[in-house]
Short mmCIF file of N, CA and C in Angstrom, two decimals:
data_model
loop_
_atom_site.label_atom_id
_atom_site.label_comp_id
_atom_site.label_asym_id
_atom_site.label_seq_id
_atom_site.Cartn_x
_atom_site.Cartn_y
_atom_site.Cartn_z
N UNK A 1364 -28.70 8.68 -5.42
CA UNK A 1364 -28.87 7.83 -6.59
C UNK A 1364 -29.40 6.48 -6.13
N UNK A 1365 -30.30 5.64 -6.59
CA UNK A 1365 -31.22 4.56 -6.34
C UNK A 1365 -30.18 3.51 -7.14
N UNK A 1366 -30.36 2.27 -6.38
CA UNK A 1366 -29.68 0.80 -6.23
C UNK A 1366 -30.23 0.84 -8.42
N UNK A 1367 -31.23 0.83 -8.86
CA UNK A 1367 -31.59 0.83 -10.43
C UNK A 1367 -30.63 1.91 -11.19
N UNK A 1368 -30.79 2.92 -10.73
CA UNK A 1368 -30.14 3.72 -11.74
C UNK A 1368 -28.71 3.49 -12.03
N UNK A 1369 -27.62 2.77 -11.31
CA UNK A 1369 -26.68 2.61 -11.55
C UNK A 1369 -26.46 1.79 -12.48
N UNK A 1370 -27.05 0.77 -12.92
CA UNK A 1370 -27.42 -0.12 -14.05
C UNK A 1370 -27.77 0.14 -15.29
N UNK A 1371 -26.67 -0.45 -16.17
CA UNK A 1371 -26.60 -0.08 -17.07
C UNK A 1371 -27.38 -0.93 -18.01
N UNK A 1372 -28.68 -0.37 -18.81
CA UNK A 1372 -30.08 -0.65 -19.15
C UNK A 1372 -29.63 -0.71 -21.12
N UNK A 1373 -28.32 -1.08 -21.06
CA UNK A 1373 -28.59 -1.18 -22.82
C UNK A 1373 -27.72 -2.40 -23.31
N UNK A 1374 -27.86 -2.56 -24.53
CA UNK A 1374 -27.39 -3.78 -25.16
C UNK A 1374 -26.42 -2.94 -26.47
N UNK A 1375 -25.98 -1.74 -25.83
CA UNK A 1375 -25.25 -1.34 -27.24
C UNK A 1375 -23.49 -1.20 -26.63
N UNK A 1376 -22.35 -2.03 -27.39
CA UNK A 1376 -21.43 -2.26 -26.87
C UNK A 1376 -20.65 -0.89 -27.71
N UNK A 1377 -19.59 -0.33 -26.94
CA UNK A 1377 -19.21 0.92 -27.00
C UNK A 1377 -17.61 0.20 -27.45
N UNK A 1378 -17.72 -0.35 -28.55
CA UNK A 1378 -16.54 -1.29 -29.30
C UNK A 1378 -14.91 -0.39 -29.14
N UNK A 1379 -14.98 1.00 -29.54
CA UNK A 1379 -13.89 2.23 -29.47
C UNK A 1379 -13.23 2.47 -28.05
N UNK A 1380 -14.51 2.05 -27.13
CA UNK A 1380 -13.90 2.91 -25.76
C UNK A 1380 -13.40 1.39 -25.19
N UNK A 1381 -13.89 0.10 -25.59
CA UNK A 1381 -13.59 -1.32 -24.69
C UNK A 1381 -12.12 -1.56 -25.45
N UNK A 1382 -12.20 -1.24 -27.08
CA UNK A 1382 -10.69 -1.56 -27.62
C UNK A 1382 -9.91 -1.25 -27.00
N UNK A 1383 -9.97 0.55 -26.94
CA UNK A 1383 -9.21 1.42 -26.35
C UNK A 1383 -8.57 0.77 -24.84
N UNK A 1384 -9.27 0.94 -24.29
CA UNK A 1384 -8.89 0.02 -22.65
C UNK A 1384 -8.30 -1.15 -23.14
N UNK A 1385 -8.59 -1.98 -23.53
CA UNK A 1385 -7.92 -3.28 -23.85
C UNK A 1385 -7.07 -3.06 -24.15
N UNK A 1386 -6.20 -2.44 -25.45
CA UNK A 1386 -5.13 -1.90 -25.62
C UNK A 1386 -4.36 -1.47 -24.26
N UNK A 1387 -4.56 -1.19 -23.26
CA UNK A 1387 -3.71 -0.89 -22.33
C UNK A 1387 -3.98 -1.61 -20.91
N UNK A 1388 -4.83 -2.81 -20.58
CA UNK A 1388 -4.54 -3.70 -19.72
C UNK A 1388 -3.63 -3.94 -19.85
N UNK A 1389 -2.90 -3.93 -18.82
CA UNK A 1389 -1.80 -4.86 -18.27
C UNK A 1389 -2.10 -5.83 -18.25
N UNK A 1390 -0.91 -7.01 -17.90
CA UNK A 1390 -1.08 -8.41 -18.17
C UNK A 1390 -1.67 -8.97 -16.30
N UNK A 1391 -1.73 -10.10 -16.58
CA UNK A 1391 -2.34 -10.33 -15.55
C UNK A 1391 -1.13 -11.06 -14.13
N UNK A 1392 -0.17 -11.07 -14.80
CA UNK A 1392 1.12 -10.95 -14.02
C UNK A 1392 1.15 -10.13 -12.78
N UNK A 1393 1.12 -8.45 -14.39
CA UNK A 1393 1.03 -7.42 -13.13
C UNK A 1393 -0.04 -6.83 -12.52
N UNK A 1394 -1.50 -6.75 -12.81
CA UNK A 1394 -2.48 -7.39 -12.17
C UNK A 1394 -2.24 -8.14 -10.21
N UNK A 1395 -1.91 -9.22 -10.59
CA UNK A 1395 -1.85 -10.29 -9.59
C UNK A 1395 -0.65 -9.73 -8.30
N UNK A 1396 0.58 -9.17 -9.26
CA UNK A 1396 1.33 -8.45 -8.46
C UNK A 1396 1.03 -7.18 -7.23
N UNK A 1397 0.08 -6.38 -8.33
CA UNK A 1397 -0.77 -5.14 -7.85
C UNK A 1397 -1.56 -5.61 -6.59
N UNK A 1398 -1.98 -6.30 -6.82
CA UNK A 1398 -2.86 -7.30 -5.73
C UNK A 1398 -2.48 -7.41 -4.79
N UNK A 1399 -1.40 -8.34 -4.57
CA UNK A 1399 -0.13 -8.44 -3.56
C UNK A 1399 0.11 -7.56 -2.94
N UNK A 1400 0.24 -6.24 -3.66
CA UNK A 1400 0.91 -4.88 -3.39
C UNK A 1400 0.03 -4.46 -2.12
N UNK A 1401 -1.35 -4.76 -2.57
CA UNK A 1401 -2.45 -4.25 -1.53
C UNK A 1401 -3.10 -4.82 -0.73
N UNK A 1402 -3.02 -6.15 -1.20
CA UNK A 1402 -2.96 -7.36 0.20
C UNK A 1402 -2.11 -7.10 1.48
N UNK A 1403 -0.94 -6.74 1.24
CA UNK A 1403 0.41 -6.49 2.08
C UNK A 1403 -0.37 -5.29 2.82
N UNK A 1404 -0.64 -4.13 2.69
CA UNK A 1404 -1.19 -2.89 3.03
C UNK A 1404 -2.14 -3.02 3.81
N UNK A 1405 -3.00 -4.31 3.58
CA UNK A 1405 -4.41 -4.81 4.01
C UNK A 1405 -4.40 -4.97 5.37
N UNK A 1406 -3.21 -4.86 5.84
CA UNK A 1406 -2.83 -5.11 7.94
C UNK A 1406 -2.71 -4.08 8.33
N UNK A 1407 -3.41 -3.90 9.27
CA UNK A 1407 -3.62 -2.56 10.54
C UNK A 1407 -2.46 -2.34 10.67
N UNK A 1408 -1.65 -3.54 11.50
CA UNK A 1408 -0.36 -3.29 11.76
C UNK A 1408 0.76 -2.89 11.35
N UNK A 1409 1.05 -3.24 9.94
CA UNK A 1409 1.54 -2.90 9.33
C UNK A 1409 1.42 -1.62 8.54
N UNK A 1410 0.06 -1.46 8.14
CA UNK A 1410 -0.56 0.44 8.32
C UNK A 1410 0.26 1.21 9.08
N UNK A 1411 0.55 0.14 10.85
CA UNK A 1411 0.87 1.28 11.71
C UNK A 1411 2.27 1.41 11.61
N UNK A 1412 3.09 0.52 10.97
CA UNK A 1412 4.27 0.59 10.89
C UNK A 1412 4.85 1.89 10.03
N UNK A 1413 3.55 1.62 8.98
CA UNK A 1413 4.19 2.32 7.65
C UNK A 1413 3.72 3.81 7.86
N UNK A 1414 3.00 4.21 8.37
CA UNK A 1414 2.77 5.75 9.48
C UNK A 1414 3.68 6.06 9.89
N UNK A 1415 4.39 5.22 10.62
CA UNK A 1415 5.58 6.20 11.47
C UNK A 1415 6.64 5.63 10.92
N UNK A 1416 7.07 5.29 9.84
CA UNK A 1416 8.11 5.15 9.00
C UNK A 1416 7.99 5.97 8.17
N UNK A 1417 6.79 7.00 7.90
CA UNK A 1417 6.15 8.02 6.77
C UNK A 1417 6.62 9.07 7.61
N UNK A 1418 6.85 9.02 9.10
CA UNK A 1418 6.81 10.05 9.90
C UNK A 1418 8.10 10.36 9.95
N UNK A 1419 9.11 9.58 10.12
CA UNK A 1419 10.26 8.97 10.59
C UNK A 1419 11.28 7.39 9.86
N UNK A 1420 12.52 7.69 9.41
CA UNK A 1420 13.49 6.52 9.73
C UNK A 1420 13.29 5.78 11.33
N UNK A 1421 13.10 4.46 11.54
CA UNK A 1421 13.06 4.23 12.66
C UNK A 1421 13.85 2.52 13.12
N UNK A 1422 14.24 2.20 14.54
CA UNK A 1422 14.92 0.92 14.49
C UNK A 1422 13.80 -0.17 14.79
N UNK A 1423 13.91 -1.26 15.23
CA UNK A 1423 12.68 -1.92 15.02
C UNK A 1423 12.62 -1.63 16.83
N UNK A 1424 13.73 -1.29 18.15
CA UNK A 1424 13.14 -1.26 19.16
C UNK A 1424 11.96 0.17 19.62
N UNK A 1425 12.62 0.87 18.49
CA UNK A 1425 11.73 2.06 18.33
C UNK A 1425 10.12 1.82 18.18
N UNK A 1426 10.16 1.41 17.11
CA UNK A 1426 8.40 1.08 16.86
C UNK A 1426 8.26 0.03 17.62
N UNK A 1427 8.75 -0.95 18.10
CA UNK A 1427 8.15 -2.01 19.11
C UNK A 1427 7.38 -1.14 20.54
N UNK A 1428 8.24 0.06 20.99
CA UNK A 1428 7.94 0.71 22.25
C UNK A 1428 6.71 1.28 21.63
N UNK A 1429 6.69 2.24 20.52
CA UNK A 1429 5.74 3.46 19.68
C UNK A 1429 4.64 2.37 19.73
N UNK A 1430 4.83 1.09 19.59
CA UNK A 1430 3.25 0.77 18.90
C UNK A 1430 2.83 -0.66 20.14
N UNK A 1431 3.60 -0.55 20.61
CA UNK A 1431 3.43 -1.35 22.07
C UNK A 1431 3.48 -2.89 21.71
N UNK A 1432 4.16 -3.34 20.98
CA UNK A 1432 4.52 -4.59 20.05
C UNK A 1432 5.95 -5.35 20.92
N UNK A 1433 6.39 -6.54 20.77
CA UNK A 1433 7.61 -6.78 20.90
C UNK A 1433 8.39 -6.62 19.50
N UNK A 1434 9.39 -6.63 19.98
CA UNK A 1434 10.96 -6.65 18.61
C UNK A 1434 10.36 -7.43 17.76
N UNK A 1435 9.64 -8.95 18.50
CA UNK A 1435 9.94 -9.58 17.49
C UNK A 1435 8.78 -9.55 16.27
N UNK A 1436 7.54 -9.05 17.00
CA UNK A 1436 6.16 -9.28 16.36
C UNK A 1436 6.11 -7.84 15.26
N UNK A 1437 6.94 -6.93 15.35
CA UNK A 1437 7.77 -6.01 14.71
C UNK A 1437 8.82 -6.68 13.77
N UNK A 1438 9.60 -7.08 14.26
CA UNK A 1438 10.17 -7.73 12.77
C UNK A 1438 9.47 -8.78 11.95
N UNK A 1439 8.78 -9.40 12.52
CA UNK A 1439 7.94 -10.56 11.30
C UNK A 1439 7.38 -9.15 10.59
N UNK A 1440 6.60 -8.46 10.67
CA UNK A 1440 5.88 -7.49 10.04
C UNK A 1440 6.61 -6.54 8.76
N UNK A 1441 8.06 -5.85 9.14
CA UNK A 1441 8.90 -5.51 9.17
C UNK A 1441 9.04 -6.64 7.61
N UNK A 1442 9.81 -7.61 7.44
CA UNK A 1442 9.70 -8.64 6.58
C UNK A 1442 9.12 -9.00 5.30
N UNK A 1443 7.78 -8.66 6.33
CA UNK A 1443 6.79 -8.99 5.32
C UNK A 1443 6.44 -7.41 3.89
N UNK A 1444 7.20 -6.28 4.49
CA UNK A 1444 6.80 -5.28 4.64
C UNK A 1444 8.13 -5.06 3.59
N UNK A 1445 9.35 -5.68 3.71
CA UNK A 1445 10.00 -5.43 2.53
C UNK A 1445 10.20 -6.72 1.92
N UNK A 1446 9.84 -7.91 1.64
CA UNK A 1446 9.57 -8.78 0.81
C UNK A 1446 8.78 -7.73 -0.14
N UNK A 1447 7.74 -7.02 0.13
CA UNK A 1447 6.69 -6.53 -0.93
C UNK A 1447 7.48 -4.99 -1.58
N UNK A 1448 8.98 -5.28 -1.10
CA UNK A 1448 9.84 -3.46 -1.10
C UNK A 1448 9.15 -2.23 -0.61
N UNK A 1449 8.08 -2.56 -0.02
CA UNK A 1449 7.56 -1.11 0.43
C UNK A 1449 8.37 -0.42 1.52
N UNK A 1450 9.20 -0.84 2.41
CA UNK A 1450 10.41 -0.93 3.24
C UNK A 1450 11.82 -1.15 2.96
N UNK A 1451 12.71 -0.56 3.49
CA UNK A 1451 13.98 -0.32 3.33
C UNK A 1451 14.49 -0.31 4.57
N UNK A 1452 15.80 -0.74 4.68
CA UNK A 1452 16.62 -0.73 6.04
C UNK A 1452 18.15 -0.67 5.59
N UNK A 1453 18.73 0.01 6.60
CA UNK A 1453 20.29 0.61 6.96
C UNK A 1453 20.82 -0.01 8.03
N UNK A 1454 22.29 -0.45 8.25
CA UNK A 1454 22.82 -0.51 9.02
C UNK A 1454 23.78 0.52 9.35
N UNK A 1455 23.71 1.11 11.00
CA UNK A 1455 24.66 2.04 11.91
C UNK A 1455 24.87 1.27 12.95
N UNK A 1456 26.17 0.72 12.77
CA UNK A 1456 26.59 0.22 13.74
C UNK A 1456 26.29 -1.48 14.06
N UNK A 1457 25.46 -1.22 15.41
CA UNK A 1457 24.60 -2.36 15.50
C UNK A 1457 23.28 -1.87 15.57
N UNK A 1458 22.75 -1.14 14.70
CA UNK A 1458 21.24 -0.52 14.79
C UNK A 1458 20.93 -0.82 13.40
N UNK A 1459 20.02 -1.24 13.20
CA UNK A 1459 19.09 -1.62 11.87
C UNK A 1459 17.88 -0.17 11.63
N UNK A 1460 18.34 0.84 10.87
CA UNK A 1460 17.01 1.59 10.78
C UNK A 1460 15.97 1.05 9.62
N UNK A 1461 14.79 1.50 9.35
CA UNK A 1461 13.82 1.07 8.79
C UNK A 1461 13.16 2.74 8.02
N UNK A 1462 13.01 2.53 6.67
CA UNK A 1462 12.18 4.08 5.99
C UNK A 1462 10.99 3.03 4.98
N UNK A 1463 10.41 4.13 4.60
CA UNK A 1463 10.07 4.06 3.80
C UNK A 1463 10.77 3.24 1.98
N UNK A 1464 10.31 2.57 1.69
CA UNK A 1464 11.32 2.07 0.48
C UNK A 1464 12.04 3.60 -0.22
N UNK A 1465 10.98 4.11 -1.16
CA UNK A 1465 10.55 4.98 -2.11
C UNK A 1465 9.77 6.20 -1.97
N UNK A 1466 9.91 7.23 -2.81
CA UNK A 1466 8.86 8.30 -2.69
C UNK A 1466 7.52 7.62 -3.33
N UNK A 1467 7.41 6.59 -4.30
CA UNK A 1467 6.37 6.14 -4.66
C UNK A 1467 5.60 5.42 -3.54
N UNK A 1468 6.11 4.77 -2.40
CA UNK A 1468 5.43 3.96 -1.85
C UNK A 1468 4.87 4.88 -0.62
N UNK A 1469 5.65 6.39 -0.36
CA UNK A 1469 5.39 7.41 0.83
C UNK A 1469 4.04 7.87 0.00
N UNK A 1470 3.77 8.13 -0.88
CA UNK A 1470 2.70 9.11 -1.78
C UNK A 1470 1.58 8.31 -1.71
N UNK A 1471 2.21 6.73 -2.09
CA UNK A 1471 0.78 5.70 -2.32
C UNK A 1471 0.01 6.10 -0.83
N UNK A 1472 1.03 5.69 0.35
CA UNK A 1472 0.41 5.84 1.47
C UNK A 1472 -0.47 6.78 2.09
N UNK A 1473 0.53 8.07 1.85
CA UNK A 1473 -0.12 9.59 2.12
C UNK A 1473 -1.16 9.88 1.41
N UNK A 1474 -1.28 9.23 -0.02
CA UNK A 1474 -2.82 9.33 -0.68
C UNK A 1474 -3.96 8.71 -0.04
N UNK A 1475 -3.68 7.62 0.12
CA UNK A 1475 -4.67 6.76 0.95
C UNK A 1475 -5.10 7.09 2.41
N UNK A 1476 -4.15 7.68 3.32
CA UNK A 1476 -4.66 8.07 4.13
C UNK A 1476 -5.84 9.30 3.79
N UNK A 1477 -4.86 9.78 2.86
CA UNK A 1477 -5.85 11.61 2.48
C UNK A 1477 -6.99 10.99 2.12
N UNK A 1478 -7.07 10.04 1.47
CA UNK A 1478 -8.90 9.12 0.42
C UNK A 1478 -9.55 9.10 1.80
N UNK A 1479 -9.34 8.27 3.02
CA UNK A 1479 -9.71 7.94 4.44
C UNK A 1479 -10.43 8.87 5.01
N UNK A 1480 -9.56 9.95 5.49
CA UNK A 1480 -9.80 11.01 6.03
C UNK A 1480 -10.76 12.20 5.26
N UNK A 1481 -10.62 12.02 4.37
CA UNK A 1481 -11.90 12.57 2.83
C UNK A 1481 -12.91 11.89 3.51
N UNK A 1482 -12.95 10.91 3.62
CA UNK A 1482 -14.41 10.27 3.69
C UNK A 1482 -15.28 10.76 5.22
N UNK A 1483 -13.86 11.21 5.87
CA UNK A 1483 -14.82 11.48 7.02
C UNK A 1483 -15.66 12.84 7.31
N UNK A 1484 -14.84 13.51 6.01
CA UNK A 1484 -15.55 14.85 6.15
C UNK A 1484 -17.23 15.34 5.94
#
């Protein structure tokens, strides 16, 4: 398909189908939130966190060794990672494990990888 044809060549406004949508924007609250949601996601590192937390419950000395990080450059991440709730953590003992928040936030992920890996086919 050519850089022209994608362009849309008319002046006639499709009033039924723009209502329609309008009627169900969200506000721009959650918008801005959504944003956030995928800003947060937007780090490699944190990608790599959320892989093997998809893979695995894990402690933070765990993924510090797995991803060749210190504790600590792992927990800032870690943080940032459930400020946005996409992360969850347990205490055993004196061990802090780390999952996934939600099945919503394992699916978002596992989709996105699957979109990725689509593309390479």
């Amino acid at each position: 398909m050519k850089k022209d044809e994608m362009v849309c060549d008319c002046d006639v406004i499709h009033e039924e189908v723009v209502d329609a949508v309008r009627k169900k924007l969200p506000d721009e609250r959650e918008l801005y939130d959504l944003s956030d949601f995928f800003k947060v996601l937007g780090d490699s590192t944190r990608a790599k966190i959320m892989w093997a937390l998809d893979e695995s419950e894990m402690c933070v000395c765990d993924l510090a060794v797995l991803l060749g990080m210190t504790k600590s450059a792992v927990s800032h991440q870690l943080r940032s990672l459930r400020e946005a709730n996409l992360v969850k953590n347990r205490r055993e003992g004196k061990n802090v494990f780390y999952s996934l928040a939600d099945d919503h936030v394992k699916q978002i992920f596992e989709k996105g990888l699957e979109h990725i890996r689509e593309k390479k086919d």
